[in-house]
mmCIF file of C-alpha atoms and ligand atoms in Angstrom:
data_model
loop_
_atom_site.group_PDB
_atom_site.id
_atom_site.type_symbol
_atom_site.label_atom_id
_atom_site.label_comp_id
_atom_site.label_asym_id
_atom_site.label_seq_id
_atom_site.Cartn_x
_atom_site.Cartn_y
_atom_site.Cartn_z
ATOM 1 C CA UNK A 1403 0.000 0.000 0.000
ATOM 2 C CA UNK A 1404 1.436 3.423 -0.910
ATOM 3 C CA UNK A 1405 -0.272 6.797 -1.387
ATOM 4 C CA UNK A 1406 -3.858 5.483 -1.223
ATOM 5 C CA UNK A 1407 -6.996 7.595 -1.111
ATOM 6 C CA UNK A 1408 -7.457 6.499 2.514
ATOM 7 C CA UNK A 1409 -4.159 8.163 3.365
ATOM 8 C CA UNK A 1410 -5.166 11.469 1.729
ATOM 9 C CA UNK A 1411 -8.479 11.546 3.570
ATOM 10 C CA UNK A 1412 -6.723 10.370 6.736
ATOM 11 C CA UNK A 1413 -4.194 13.229 6.541
ATOM 12 C CA UNK A 1414 -6.865 15.932 6.305
ATOM 13 C CA UNK A 1415 -9.110 14.301 8.917
ATOM 14 C CA UNK A 1416 -6.172 13.732 11.275
ATOM 15 C CA UNK A 1417 -5.166 17.386 10.928
ATOM 16 C CA UNK A 1418 -8.748 18.532 11.513
ATOM 17 C CA UNK A 1419 -9.205 16.357 14.600
ATOM 18 C CA UNK A 1420 -5.879 17.467 16.067
ATOM 19 C CA UNK A 1421 -7.003 21.088 15.774
ATOM 20 C CA UNK A 1422 -10.621 20.640 16.931
ATOM 21 C CA UNK A 1423 -9.749 18.450 19.928
ATOM 22 C CA UNK A 1424 -6.467 20.180 20.716
ATOM 23 C CA UNK A 1425 -7.956 23.683 20.780
ATOM 24 C CA UNK A 1426 -10.057 22.771 23.829
ATOM 25 C CA UNK A 1427 -6.767 22.587 25.772
ATOM 26 C CA UNK A 1428 -4.631 25.215 23.966
ATOM 27 C CA UNK A 1429 -2.501 27.401 26.208
ATOM 28 C CA UNK A 1430 -2.723 25.156 29.296
ATOM 29 C CA UNK A 1431 0.763 24.464 30.598
ATOM 30 C CA UNK A 1432 -0.403 21.207 32.173
ATOM 31 C CA UNK A 1433 -3.127 18.923 30.859
ATOM 32 C CA UNK A 1434 -3.954 16.179 33.349
ATOM 33 C CA UNK A 1435 -4.589 12.697 31.967
ATOM 34 C CA UNK A 1436 -7.880 12.621 33.865
ATOM 35 C CA UNK A 1437 -9.127 15.824 32.187
ATOM 36 C CA UNK A 1438 -8.003 14.596 28.791
ATOM 37 C CA UNK A 1439 -9.372 11.063 29.125
ATOM 38 C CA UNK A 1440 -12.743 12.345 30.466
ATOM 39 C CA UNK A 1441 -13.004 14.673 27.476
ATOM 40 C CA UNK A 1442 -12.149 11.909 25.004
ATOM 41 C CA UNK A 1443 -14.628 9.577 26.688
ATOM 42 C CA UNK A 1444 -17.370 12.176 26.236
ATOM 43 C CA UNK A 1445 -16.698 12.141 22.481
ATOM 44 C CA UNK A 1446 -16.890 8.385 22.333
ATOM 45 C CA UNK A 1447 -20.192 8.312 24.197
ATOM 46 C CA UNK A 1448 -21.613 10.663 21.544
ATOM 47 C CA UNK A 1449 -22.406 13.272 24.197
ATOM 48 C CA UNK A 1450 -21.644 16.160 21.863
ATOM 49 C CA UNK A 1451 -23.799 17.375 18.972
ATOM 50 C CA UNK A 1452 -22.672 16.950 15.376
ATOM 51 C CA UNK A 1453 -19.813 19.346 14.480
ATOM 52 C CA UNK A 1454 -19.819 20.736 18.048
ATOM 53 C CA UNK A 1455 -16.048 21.228 18.057
ATOM 54 C CA UNK A 1456 -15.039 24.248 15.966
ATOM 55 C CA UNK A 1457 -11.814 24.374 14.046
ATOM 56 C CA UNK A 1458 -9.374 27.249 14.611
ATOM 57 C CA UNK A 1459 -6.897 29.294 12.536
ATOM 58 C CA UNK A 1460 -4.819 26.146 11.928
ATOM 59 C CA UNK A 1461 -7.576 24.554 9.859
ATOM 60 C CA UNK A 1462 -8.945 27.832 8.461
ATOM 61 C CA UNK A 1463 -5.574 28.488 6.812
ATOM 62 C CA UNK A 1464 -5.047 24.840 5.810
ATOM 63 C CA UNK A 1465 -8.407 24.999 4.027
ATOM 64 C CA UNK A 1466 -7.280 28.077 2.071
ATOM 65 C CA UNK A 1467 -4.187 26.208 0.867
ATOM 66 C CA UNK A 1468 -6.229 23.155 -0.132
ATOM 67 C CA UNK A 1469 -8.764 25.258 -2.031
ATOM 68 C CA UNK A 1470 -6.017 27.245 -3.760
ATOM 69 C CA UNK A 1471 -4.043 24.208 -4.944
ATOM 70 C CA UNK A 1472 -7.204 22.464 -6.108
ATOM 71 C CA UNK A 1473 -8.457 25.460 -8.078
ATOM 72 C CA UNK A 1474 -5.200 26.617 -9.657
ATOM 73 C CA UNK A 1475 -3.278 24.491 -12.128
ATOM 74 C CA UNK A 1476 0.009 26.045 -10.990
ATOM 75 C CA UNK A 1477 0.895 27.232 -7.481
ATOM 76 C CA UNK A 1478 -0.375 30.823 -7.180
ATOM 77 C CA UNK A 1479 0.981 32.859 -4.245
ATOM 78 C CA UNK A 1480 -1.241 35.895 -4.925
ATOM 79 C CA UNK A 1481 -4.336 33.718 -4.952
ATOM 80 C CA UNK A 1482 -3.283 32.137 -1.662
ATOM 81 C CA UNK A 1483 -2.581 35.526 -0.056
ATOM 82 C CA UNK A 1484 -6.060 36.682 -1.116
ATOM 83 C CA UNK A 1485 -7.663 33.557 0.314
ATOM 84 C CA UNK A 1486 -5.871 33.896 3.671
ATOM 85 C CA UNK A 1487 -6.979 37.522 3.884
ATOM 86 C CA UNK A 1488 -10.581 36.899 2.813
ATOM 87 C CA UNK A 1489 -10.889 34.004 5.252
ATOM 88 C CA UNK A 1490 -9.534 36.132 8.110
ATOM 89 C CA UNK A 1491 -11.944 38.971 7.279
ATOM 90 C CA UNK A 1492 -14.895 36.575 7.081
ATOM 91 C CA UNK A 1493 -14.106 34.911 10.392
ATOM 92 C CA UNK A 1494 -11.500 36.795 12.451
ATOM 93 C CA UNK A 1495 -12.245 34.974 15.740
ATOM 94 C CA UNK A 1496 -10.606 31.649 14.973
ATOM 95 C CA UNK A 1497 -7.727 32.310 17.417
ATOM 96 C CA UNK A 1498 -5.116 33.686 15.009
ATOM 97 C CA UNK A 1499 -1.592 34.543 16.218
ATOM 98 C CA UNK A 1500 -1.157 38.086 17.584
ATOM 99 C CA UNK A 1501 1.301 39.109 14.878
ATOM 100 C CA UNK A 1502 -0.083 37.463 11.760
ATOM 101 C CA UNK A 1503 -3.287 39.533 11.768
ATOM 102 C CA UNK A 1504 -1.173 42.589 10.829
ATOM 103 C CA UNK A 1505 -0.107 40.757 7.667
ATOM 104 C CA UNK A 1506 -3.754 40.271 6.694
ATOM 105 C CA UNK A 1507 -4.558 43.923 7.442
ATOM 106 C CA UNK A 1508 -1.689 45.079 5.235
ATOM 107 C CA UNK A 1509 -2.594 42.684 2.441
ATOM 108 C CA UNK A 1510 -6.162 43.947 2.621
ATOM 109 C CA UNK A 1511 -5.087 47.615 2.522
ATOM 110 C CA UNK A 1512 -4.199 47.362 -1.178
ATOM 111 C CA UNK A 1513 -0.935 49.240 -0.489
ATOM 112 C CA UNK A 1514 1.327 46.275 -1.081
ATOM 113 C CA UNK A 1515 1.934 45.163 -4.666
ATOM 114 C CA UNK A 1516 4.286 42.397 -3.547
ATOM 115 C CA UNK A 1517 2.306 39.946 -1.387
ATOM 116 C CA UNK A 1518 5.462 38.823 0.447
ATOM 117 C CA UNK A 1519 6.350 42.287 1.774
ATOM 118 C CA UNK A 1520 3.925 42.528 4.741
ATOM 119 C CA UNK A 1521 5.458 39.367 6.231
ATOM 120 C CA UNK A 1522 8.961 40.845 5.892
ATOM 121 C CA UNK A 1523 7.937 43.809 8.100
ATOM 122 C CA UNK A 1524 6.823 41.596 11.013
ATOM 123 C CA UNK A 1525 8.717 41.775 14.304
ATOM 124 C CA UNK A 1526 10.883 44.787 13.369
ATOM 125 C CA UNK A 1527 11.860 43.270 10.056
ATOM 126 C CA UNK A 1528 12.951 39.928 11.509
ATOM 127 C CA UNK A 1529 9.850 38.086 10.305
ATOM 128 C CA UNK A 1530 7.733 35.641 12.294
ATOM 129 C CA UNK A 1531 9.159 32.359 13.544
ATOM 130 C CA UNK A 1532 5.717 31.216 14.759
ATOM 131 C CA UNK A 1533 4.335 27.814 13.794
ATOM 132 C CA UNK A 1534 1.587 29.262 11.557
ATOM 133 C CA UNK A 1535 3.298 28.345 8.284
ATOM 134 C CA UNK A 1536 3.795 24.739 9.406
ATOM 135 C CA UNK A 1537 0.361 24.186 10.973
ATOM 136 C CA UNK A 1538 -1.452 24.738 7.630
ATOM 137 C CA UNK A 1539 0.933 23.103 5.136
ATOM 138 C CA UNK A 1540 -0.605 19.611 4.766
ATOM 139 C CA UNK A 1541 -2.290 20.470 1.431
ATOM 140 C CA UNK A 1542 1.094 21.058 -0.222
ATOM 141 C CA UNK A 1543 2.248 17.509 0.590
ATOM 142 C CA UNK A 1544 -1.040 16.114 -0.728
ATOM 143 C CA UNK A 1545 -0.957 18.114 -3.984
ATOM 144 C CA UNK A 1546 2.675 17.585 -4.997
ATOM 145 C CA UNK A 1547 4.432 14.219 -5.258
ATOM 146 C CA UNK A 1548 7.874 15.707 -5.952
ATOM 147 C CA UNK A 1549 10.209 16.560 -3.052
ATOM 148 C CA UNK A 1550 11.514 19.619 -4.901
ATOM 149 C CA UNK A 1551 7.990 20.997 -5.340
ATOM 150 C CA UNK A 1552 7.115 20.281 -1.715
ATOM 151 C CA UNK A 1553 10.165 22.182 -0.463
ATOM 152 C CA UNK A 1554 9.577 25.073 -2.853
ATOM 153 C CA UNK A 1555 5.852 25.503 -2.185
ATOM 154 C CA UNK A 1556 6.018 24.876 1.555
ATOM 155 C CA UNK A 1557 8.584 27.679 1.631
ATOM 156 C CA UNK A 1558 6.680 30.035 -0.679
ATOM 157 C CA UNK A 1559 3.322 29.497 1.051
ATOM 158 C CA UNK A 1560 5.078 29.977 4.408
ATOM 159 C CA UNK A 1561 6.789 33.222 3.385
ATOM 160 C CA UNK A 1562 3.422 34.918 2.826
ATOM 161 C CA UNK A 1563 3.206 35.268 6.615
ATOM 162 C CA UNK A 1564 6.488 33.941 8.055
ATOM 163 C CA UNK A 1565 9.602 35.605 6.654
ATOM 164 C CA UNK A 1566 11.960 34.167 9.283
ATOM 165 C CA UNK A 1567 13.732 31.021 8.102
ATOM 166 C CA UNK A 1568 12.800 29.441 11.457
ATOM 167 C CA UNK A 1569 9.143 29.890 10.443
ATOM 168 C CA UNK A 1570 9.228 28.636 6.856
ATOM 169 C CA UNK A 1571 11.848 25.925 7.450
ATOM 170 C CA UNK A 1572 9.430 24.496 10.021
ATOM 171 C CA UNK A 1573 6.793 24.372 7.282
ATOM 172 C CA UNK A 1574 9.226 22.546 4.987
ATOM 173 C CA UNK A 1575 9.988 19.960 7.674
ATOM 174 C CA UNK A 1576 6.304 19.396 8.448
ATOM 175 C CA UNK A 1577 5.456 19.079 4.730
ATOM 176 C CA UNK A 1578 8.243 16.528 4.218
ATOM 177 C CA UNK A 1579 7.037 14.517 7.219
ATOM 178 C CA UNK A 1580 3.523 14.281 5.744
ATOM 179 C CA UNK A 1581 5.023 13.326 2.366
ATOM 180 C CA UNK A 1582 7.012 10.398 3.760
ATOM 181 C CA UNK A 1583 4.098 9.275 5.938
ATOM 182 C CA UNK A 1584 1.911 9.186 2.827
ATOM 183 C CA UNK A 1585 4.278 6.660 1.226
ATOM 184 C CA UNK A 1586 3.829 4.285 4.208
ATOM 185 C CA UNK A 1587 5.974 1.238 4.967
ATOM 186 C CA UNK A 1588 8.786 3.128 6.585
ATOM 187 C CA UNK A 1589 10.376 2.601 9.998
ATOM 188 C CA UNK A 1590 11.200 5.255 12.592
ATOM 189 C CA UNK A 1591 14.874 5.302 11.729
ATOM 190 C CA UNK A 1592 14.503 5.601 7.949
ATOM 191 C CA UNK A 1593 11.797 8.244 8.370
ATOM 192 C CA UNK A 1594 14.115 10.418 10.488
ATOM 193 C CA UNK A 1595 17.109 9.812 8.199
ATOM 194 C CA UNK A 1596 15.155 11.032 5.183
ATOM 195 C CA UNK A 1597 14.003 14.175 7.003
ATOM 196 C CA UNK A 1598 17.513 14.855 8.274
ATOM 197 C CA UNK A 1599 18.985 14.399 4.809
ATOM 198 C CA UNK A 1600 16.714 17.101 3.337
ATOM 199 C CA UNK A 1601 16.917 19.476 6.301
ATOM 200 C CA UNK A 1602 20.730 19.436 6.218
ATOM 201 C CA UNK A 1603 20.456 21.047 2.791
ATOM 202 C CA UNK A 1604 17.504 23.302 3.659
ATOM 203 C CA UNK A 1605 19.243 24.757 6.732
ATOM 204 C CA UNK A 1606 22.625 25.237 5.024
ATOM 205 C CA UNK A 1607 21.669 28.441 3.222
ATOM 206 C CA UNK A 1608 23.195 31.726 4.415
ATOM 207 C CA UNK A 1609 19.911 33.205 5.682
ATOM 208 C CA UNK A 1610 19.103 30.148 7.803
ATOM 209 C CA UNK A 1611 22.616 30.061 9.275
ATOM 210 C CA UNK A 1612 22.565 33.794 10.030
ATOM 211 C CA UNK A 1613 19.091 33.789 11.603
ATOM 212 C CA UNK A 1614 19.902 30.807 13.815
ATOM 213 C CA UNK A 1615 22.944 32.699 15.138
ATOM 214 C CA UNK A 1616 20.915 35.893 15.659
ATOM 215 C CA UNK A 1617 18.443 33.953 17.802
ATOM 216 C CA UNK A 1618 21.374 32.495 19.752
ATOM 217 C CA UNK A 1619 20.647 28.998 18.528
ATOM 218 C CA UNK A 1620 23.178 26.489 17.289
ATOM 219 C CA UNK A 1621 23.274 26.354 13.480
ATOM 220 C CA UNK A 1622 21.011 23.701 11.889
ATOM 221 C CA UNK A 1623 18.406 23.934 14.690
ATOM 222 C CA UNK A 1624 15.863 21.589 13.038
ATOM 223 C CA UNK A 1625 18.548 18.993 12.287
ATOM 224 C CA UNK A 1626 19.641 19.145 15.915
ATOM 225 C CA UNK A 1627 16.072 18.481 17.090
ATOM 226 C CA UNK A 1628 15.717 15.570 14.671
ATOM 227 C CA UNK A 1629 18.844 14.057 16.221
ATOM 228 C CA UNK A 1630 17.321 14.575 19.670
ATOM 229 C CA UNK A 1631 14.163 12.751 18.514
ATOM 230 C CA UNK A 1632 16.319 9.816 17.451
ATOM 231 C CA UNK A 1633 17.912 9.724 20.906
ATOM 232 C CA UNK A 1634 14.518 9.846 22.622
ATOM 233 C CA UNK A 1635 13.195 6.995 20.482
ATOM 234 C CA UNK A 1636 16.158 4.842 21.487
ATOM 235 C CA UNK A 1637 15.159 5.225 25.150
ATOM 236 C CA UNK A 1638 12.608 2.940 26.790
ATOM 237 C CA UNK A 1639 10.461 5.614 28.385
ATOM 238 C CA UNK A 1640 10.936 9.369 28.022
ATOM 239 C CA UNK A 1641 8.988 11.412 30.601
ATOM 240 C CA UNK A 1642 6.712 14.062 29.103
ATOM 241 C CA UNK A 1643 8.555 16.814 30.948
ATOM 242 C CA UNK A 1644 11.788 15.886 29.126
ATOM 243 C CA UNK A 1645 9.965 16.017 25.782
ATOM 244 C CA UNK A 1646 8.603 19.465 26.636
ATOM 245 C CA UNK A 1647 11.956 20.729 27.972
ATOM 246 C CA UNK A 1648 14.052 19.519 25.064
ATOM 247 C CA UNK A 1649 11.721 19.566 22.055
ATOM 248 C CA UNK A 1650 9.200 22.164 23.266
ATOM 249 C CA UNK A 1651 5.432 22.676 23.255
ATOM 250 C CA UNK A 1652 5.349 26.351 22.309
ATOM 251 C CA UNK A 1653 4.036 28.643 19.574
ATOM 252 C CA UNK A 1654 7.419 28.882 17.762
ATOM 253 C CA UNK A 1655 7.833 26.473 14.852
ATOM 254 C CA UNK A 1656 11.098 25.163 16.302
ATOM 255 C CA UNK A 1657 9.315 24.456 19.605
ATOM 256 C CA UNK A 1658 6.485 22.499 18.009
ATOM 257 C CA UNK A 1659 7.164 20.905 14.589
ATOM 258 C CA UNK A 1660 9.821 18.477 15.929
ATOM 259 C CA UNK A 1661 7.507 17.706 18.871
ATOM 260 C CA UNK A 1662 4.728 16.753 16.451
ATOM 261 C CA UNK A 1663 7.102 14.465 14.529
ATOM 262 C CA UNK A 1664 8.311 12.855 17.752
ATOM 263 C CA UNK A 1665 4.705 12.330 18.906
ATOM 264 C CA UNK A 1666 3.823 10.529 15.671
ATOM 265 C CA UNK A 1667 6.874 8.267 15.888
ATOM 266 C CA UNK A 1668 6.475 7.671 19.643
ATOM 267 C CA UNK A 1669 2.857 6.587 19.143
ATOM 268 C CA UNK A 1670 3.771 3.884 16.636
ATOM 269 C CA UNK A 1671 4.285 1.994 19.914
ATOM 270 C CA UNK A 1672 1.590 1.676 22.615
ATOM 271 C CA UNK A 1673 1.056 4.495 25.122
ATOM 272 C CA UNK A 1674 -0.118 2.949 28.385
ATOM 273 C CA UNK A 1675 -1.794 6.107 29.742
ATOM 274 C CA UNK A 1676 -4.602 5.937 27.209
ATOM 275 C CA UNK A 1677 -7.444 3.399 26.820
ATOM 276 C CA UNK A 1678 -6.075 0.124 25.412
ATOM 277 C CA UNK A 1679 -8.544 0.226 22.509
ATOM 278 C CA UNK A 1680 -7.028 3.474 21.181
ATOM 279 C CA UNK A 1681 -5.370 3.060 17.790
ATOM 280 C CA UNK A 1682 -2.136 4.858 16.786
ATOM 281 C CA UNK A 1683 -3.901 7.941 15.404
ATOM 282 C CA UNK A 1684 -5.985 8.394 18.547
ATOM 283 C CA UNK A 1685 -2.913 7.919 20.748
ATOM 284 C CA UNK A 1686 -0.926 10.421 18.679
ATOM 285 C CA UNK A 1687 -3.535 13.166 19.060
ATOM 286 C CA UNK A 1688 -4.082 12.388 22.748
ATOM 287 C CA UNK A 1689 -0.317 12.289 23.393
ATOM 288 C CA UNK A 1690 0.205 15.722 21.797
ATOM 289 C CA UNK A 1691 -2.581 17.216 23.903
ATOM 290 C CA UNK A 1692 -1.153 15.630 27.053
ATOM 291 C CA UNK A 1693 2.071 17.622 26.527
ATOM 292 C CA UNK A 1694 0.163 20.893 27.100
ATOM 293 C CA UNK A 1695 1.106 24.264 25.569
ATOM 294 C CA UNK A 1696 0.211 24.800 21.898
ATOM 295 C CA UNK A 1697 -1.956 21.679 21.889
ATOM 296 C CA UNK A 1698 -4.114 22.403 18.832
ATOM 297 C CA UNK A 1699 -1.156 23.130 16.609
ATOM 298 C CA UNK A 1700 1.078 20.276 17.734
ATOM 299 C CA UNK A 1701 -1.891 17.894 17.492
ATOM 300 C CA UNK A 1702 -2.929 19.157 14.041
ATOM 301 C CA UNK A 1703 0.600 18.661 12.676
ATOM 302 C CA UNK A 1704 1.025 15.226 14.261
ATOM 303 C CA UNK A 1705 -2.557 14.339 13.249
ATOM 304 C CA UNK A 1706 -1.743 15.145 9.609
ATOM 305 C CA UNK A 1707 1.349 12.916 9.689
ATOM 306 C CA UNK A 1708 -0.377 10.074 11.564
ATOM 307 C CA UNK A 1709 -3.496 10.290 9.365
ATOM 308 C CA UNK A 1710 -1.319 10.148 6.232
ATOM 309 C CA UNK A 1711 0.477 7.087 7.569
ATOM 310 C CA UNK A 1712 -2.344 5.071 9.149
ATOM 311 C CA UNK A 1713 -5.158 6.153 6.812
ATOM 312 C CA UNK A 1714 -8.771 7.080 7.478
ATOM 313 C CA UNK A 1715 -9.521 3.601 8.890
ATOM 314 C CA UNK A 1716 -7.993 4.876 12.140
ATOM 315 C CA UNK A 1717 -10.265 7.927 12.320
ATOM 316 C CA UNK A 1718 -12.962 7.067 14.882
ATOM 317 C CA UNK A 1719 -16.466 7.901 13.675
ATOM 318 C CA UNK A 1720 -17.454 9.411 17.032
ATOM 319 C CA UNK A 1721 -14.492 11.818 16.940
ATOM 320 C CA UNK A 1722 -14.986 12.699 13.287
ATOM 321 C CA UNK A 1723 -18.664 13.600 13.662
ATOM 322 C CA UNK A 1724 -17.815 16.131 16.380
ATOM 323 C CA UNK A 1725 -15.458 18.083 14.117
ATOM 324 C CA UNK A 1726 -16.663 21.090 12.128
ATOM 325 C CA UNK A 1727 -15.922 20.676 8.429
ATOM 326 C CA UNK A 1728 -15.208 16.937 8.402
ATOM 327 C CA UNK A 1729 -17.210 16.354 5.218
ATOM 328 C CA UNK A 1730 -15.088 18.852 3.269
ATOM 329 C CA UNK A 1731 -11.920 17.199 4.612
ATOM 330 C CA UNK A 1732 -13.107 13.862 3.179
ATOM 331 C CA UNK A 1733 -14.096 15.284 -0.169
ATOM 332 C CA UNK A 1734 -10.902 17.355 -0.544
ATOM 333 C CA UNK A 1735 -8.824 14.313 0.414
ATOM 334 C CA UNK A 1736 -10.308 12.478 -2.544
ATOM 335 C CA UNK A 1737 -9.770 15.408 -4.932
ATOM 336 C CA UNK A 1738 -6.150 15.827 -3.815
ATOM 337 C CA UNK A 1739 -5.585 12.104 -4.338
ATOM 338 C CA UNK A 1740 -6.669 12.589 -7.964
ATOM 339 C CA UNK A 1741 -4.470 15.656 -8.454
ATOM 340 C CA UNK A 1742 -1.403 13.994 -6.881
ATOM 341 C CA UNK A 1743 -1.666 10.926 -9.073
ATOM 342 C CA UNK A 1744 -2.298 13.006 -12.193
ATOM 343 C CA UNK A 1745 0.951 14.877 -11.463
ATOM 344 C CA UNK A 1746 2.751 11.613 -10.706
ATOM 345 C CA UNK A 1747 1.725 10.143 -14.070
ATOM 346 C CA UNK A 1748 2.812 13.225 -16.007
ATOM 347 C CA UNK A 1749 6.393 13.132 -14.645
HETATM 348 N N1 F2R B 1297 -2.781 32.407 18.718
HETATM 349 C C1 F2R B 1297 -2.964 31.257 19.121
HETATM 350 N N2 F2R B 1297 -3.216 30.971 20.425
HETATM 351 C C2 F2R B 1297 -3.336 31.964 21.451
HETATM 352 C C3 F2R B 1297 -4.775 32.390 21.678
HETATM 353 C C4 F2R B 1297 -5.804 31.430 21.206
HETATM 354 C C5 F2R B 1297 -7.053 31.544 22.023
HETATM 355 N N3 F2R B 1297 -7.708 30.255 22.000
HETATM 356 C C6 F2R B 1297 -7.949 32.627 21.508
HETATM 357 O O1 F2R B 1297 -8.856 32.326 20.696
HETATM 358 O O2 F2R B 1297 -7.764 33.790 21.918
HETATM 359 N N4 F2R B 1297 -2.922 30.196 18.306
HETATM 360 C C7 F2R B 1297 -2.612 30.237 16.947
HETATM 361 O O3 F2R B 1297 -1.373 30.945 16.793
HETATM 362 C C8 F2R B 1297 -0.303 30.020 16.473
HETATM 363 C C9 F2R B 1297 0.179 30.320 15.097
HETATM 364 O O4 F2R B 1297 0.690 31.619 15.117
HETATM 365 P P1 F2R B 1297 1.323 32.276 13.810
HETATM 366 O O5 F2R B 1297 0.387 32.135 12.685
HETATM 367 O O6 F2R B 1297 2.683 31.770 13.634
HETATM 368 O O7 F2R B 1297 1.302 33.796 14.250
HETATM 369 P P2 F2R B 1297 2.443 34.873 14.575
HETATM 370 O O8 F2R B 1297 1.740 36.018 15.223
HETATM 371 O O9 F2R B 1297 3.218 35.171 13.354
HETATM 372 O O10 F2R B 1297 3.420 34.172 15.615
HETATM 373 C C10 F2R B 1297 2.938 33.674 16.828
HETATM 374 C C11 F2R B 1297 3.672 34.312 18.007
HETATM 375 O O11 F2R B 1297 5.017 33.913 18.051
HETATM 376 C C12 F2R B 1297 5.813 34.958 18.595
HETATM 377 N N5 F2R B 1297 6.817 35.355 17.571
HETATM 378 C C13 F2R B 1297 6.870 34.953 16.282
HETATM 379 N N6 F2R B 1297 7.931 35.493 15.658
HETATM 380 C C14 F2R B 1297 8.572 36.272 16.554
HETATM 381 C C15 F2R B 1297 9.747 37.090 16.505
HETATM 382 N N7 F2R B 1297 10.489 37.211 15.377
HETATM 383 N N8 F2R B 1297 10.100 37.734 17.635
HETATM 384 C C16 F2R B 1297 9.371 37.613 18.778
HETATM 385 N N9 F2R B 1297 8.244 36.854 18.889
HETATM 386 C C17 F2R B 1297 7.849 36.183 17.789
HETATM 387 C C18 F2R B 1297 4.859 36.092 18.910
HETATM 388 O O12 F2R B 1297 4.449 35.981 20.245
HETATM 389 C C19 F2R B 1297 3.716 35.832 17.961
HETATM 390 O O13 F2R B 1297 2.489 36.406 18.343
HETATM 391 C C20 F2R B 1297 -0.906 28.654 16.596
HETATM 392 O O14 F2R B 1297 -0.726 28.172 17.907
HETATM 393 C C21 F2R B 1297 -2.371 28.871 16.330
HETATM 394 O O15 F2R B 1297 -3.166 27.879 16.936
HETATM 395 MG MG1 MG B 1298 -5.252 27.457 16.464
HETATM 396 MG MG1 MG B 1299 -5.114 31.961 -10.413
HETATM 397 MG MG1 MG B 1300 -2.144 26.713 18.418
#
């Protein structure tokens, strides 16, 4: 089994569920297992009305990317910028980042001919290193089978709001993780090796090296976190507090994309804290939430990877029905499957 339609639908549903379930806990430093398990039990008992859990900015922006790549034959940055802005204006209360709303305001003002310029002005010209470019990127991995295209369009779509290399490199890493998950049949070690191989090149450019130094980070920050993930996976049992301390659970891309990747890989093995009937996708989303912090965003990124790997068979009906917009996720998954394979055949 490789890039099956189940995996495309699974990726979008996994991302949606991570956001909808995770947003209930977003911003809580500690999420107790009792609180989390009681909440998950309430979903399984069908105690919540259909679509009762709203999606947030993570999904709102992911939807704009999916719609843009489905409607445009070639990747169109202006179209995507317009969709982000229109979506924000239509529904500004989806919990957007504090900084990114200024990008939408500037794009909407009509004063910027170049759609990438508002993002360059963020944070005194340093650009945002938030996880917003990574949280929404799943549609790029589902629309483009080629690694080169994925890297290019994850970066370009990211730079519309996140001009810091820490922001858009996080989007590249997340997009590559979904890509390799979609191919299936890969073990933890090979998965990490492939990501590391690409990120060593991605992070070697002058801007990435310079910005890592300016933020007082070691050079190749994403590669360093991938190596840390490998070390964690070699250990029998890594306490959650070590995961949070060393990989992070914050709003910065560097503090959350590697955590999402670790969570996916960790949950290929059983997690004893959760009900024994939980499958890998359920455990992945629950595990991300149990880390606290930016729960919706870490869970949406890990949910996209896990959904791409395990397929929609692991999406529980009771969870899915609670999530706003699940029908579109299914339908777009199917359409992206068609687009991906059309591109694959024409290469
Ligand atoms: N905004 C939130 N959560 C907080 C409130 C949600 C609450 N439920 C509510 O509804 O009120 N979540 C969403 O934001 C994150 C994605 O953010 P994004 O798109 O990256 O935005 P932004 O503003 O560019 O960056 C986020 C923050 O990171 C810090 N930051 C970024 N770059 C910086 C820099 N160069 N220097 C200093 N700080 C920088 C700032 O604090 C930004 O505001 C997701 O969690 C999504 O769910
Ligand atoms: Mg959010
Ligand atoms: Mg167009
Ligand atoms: Mg968030």
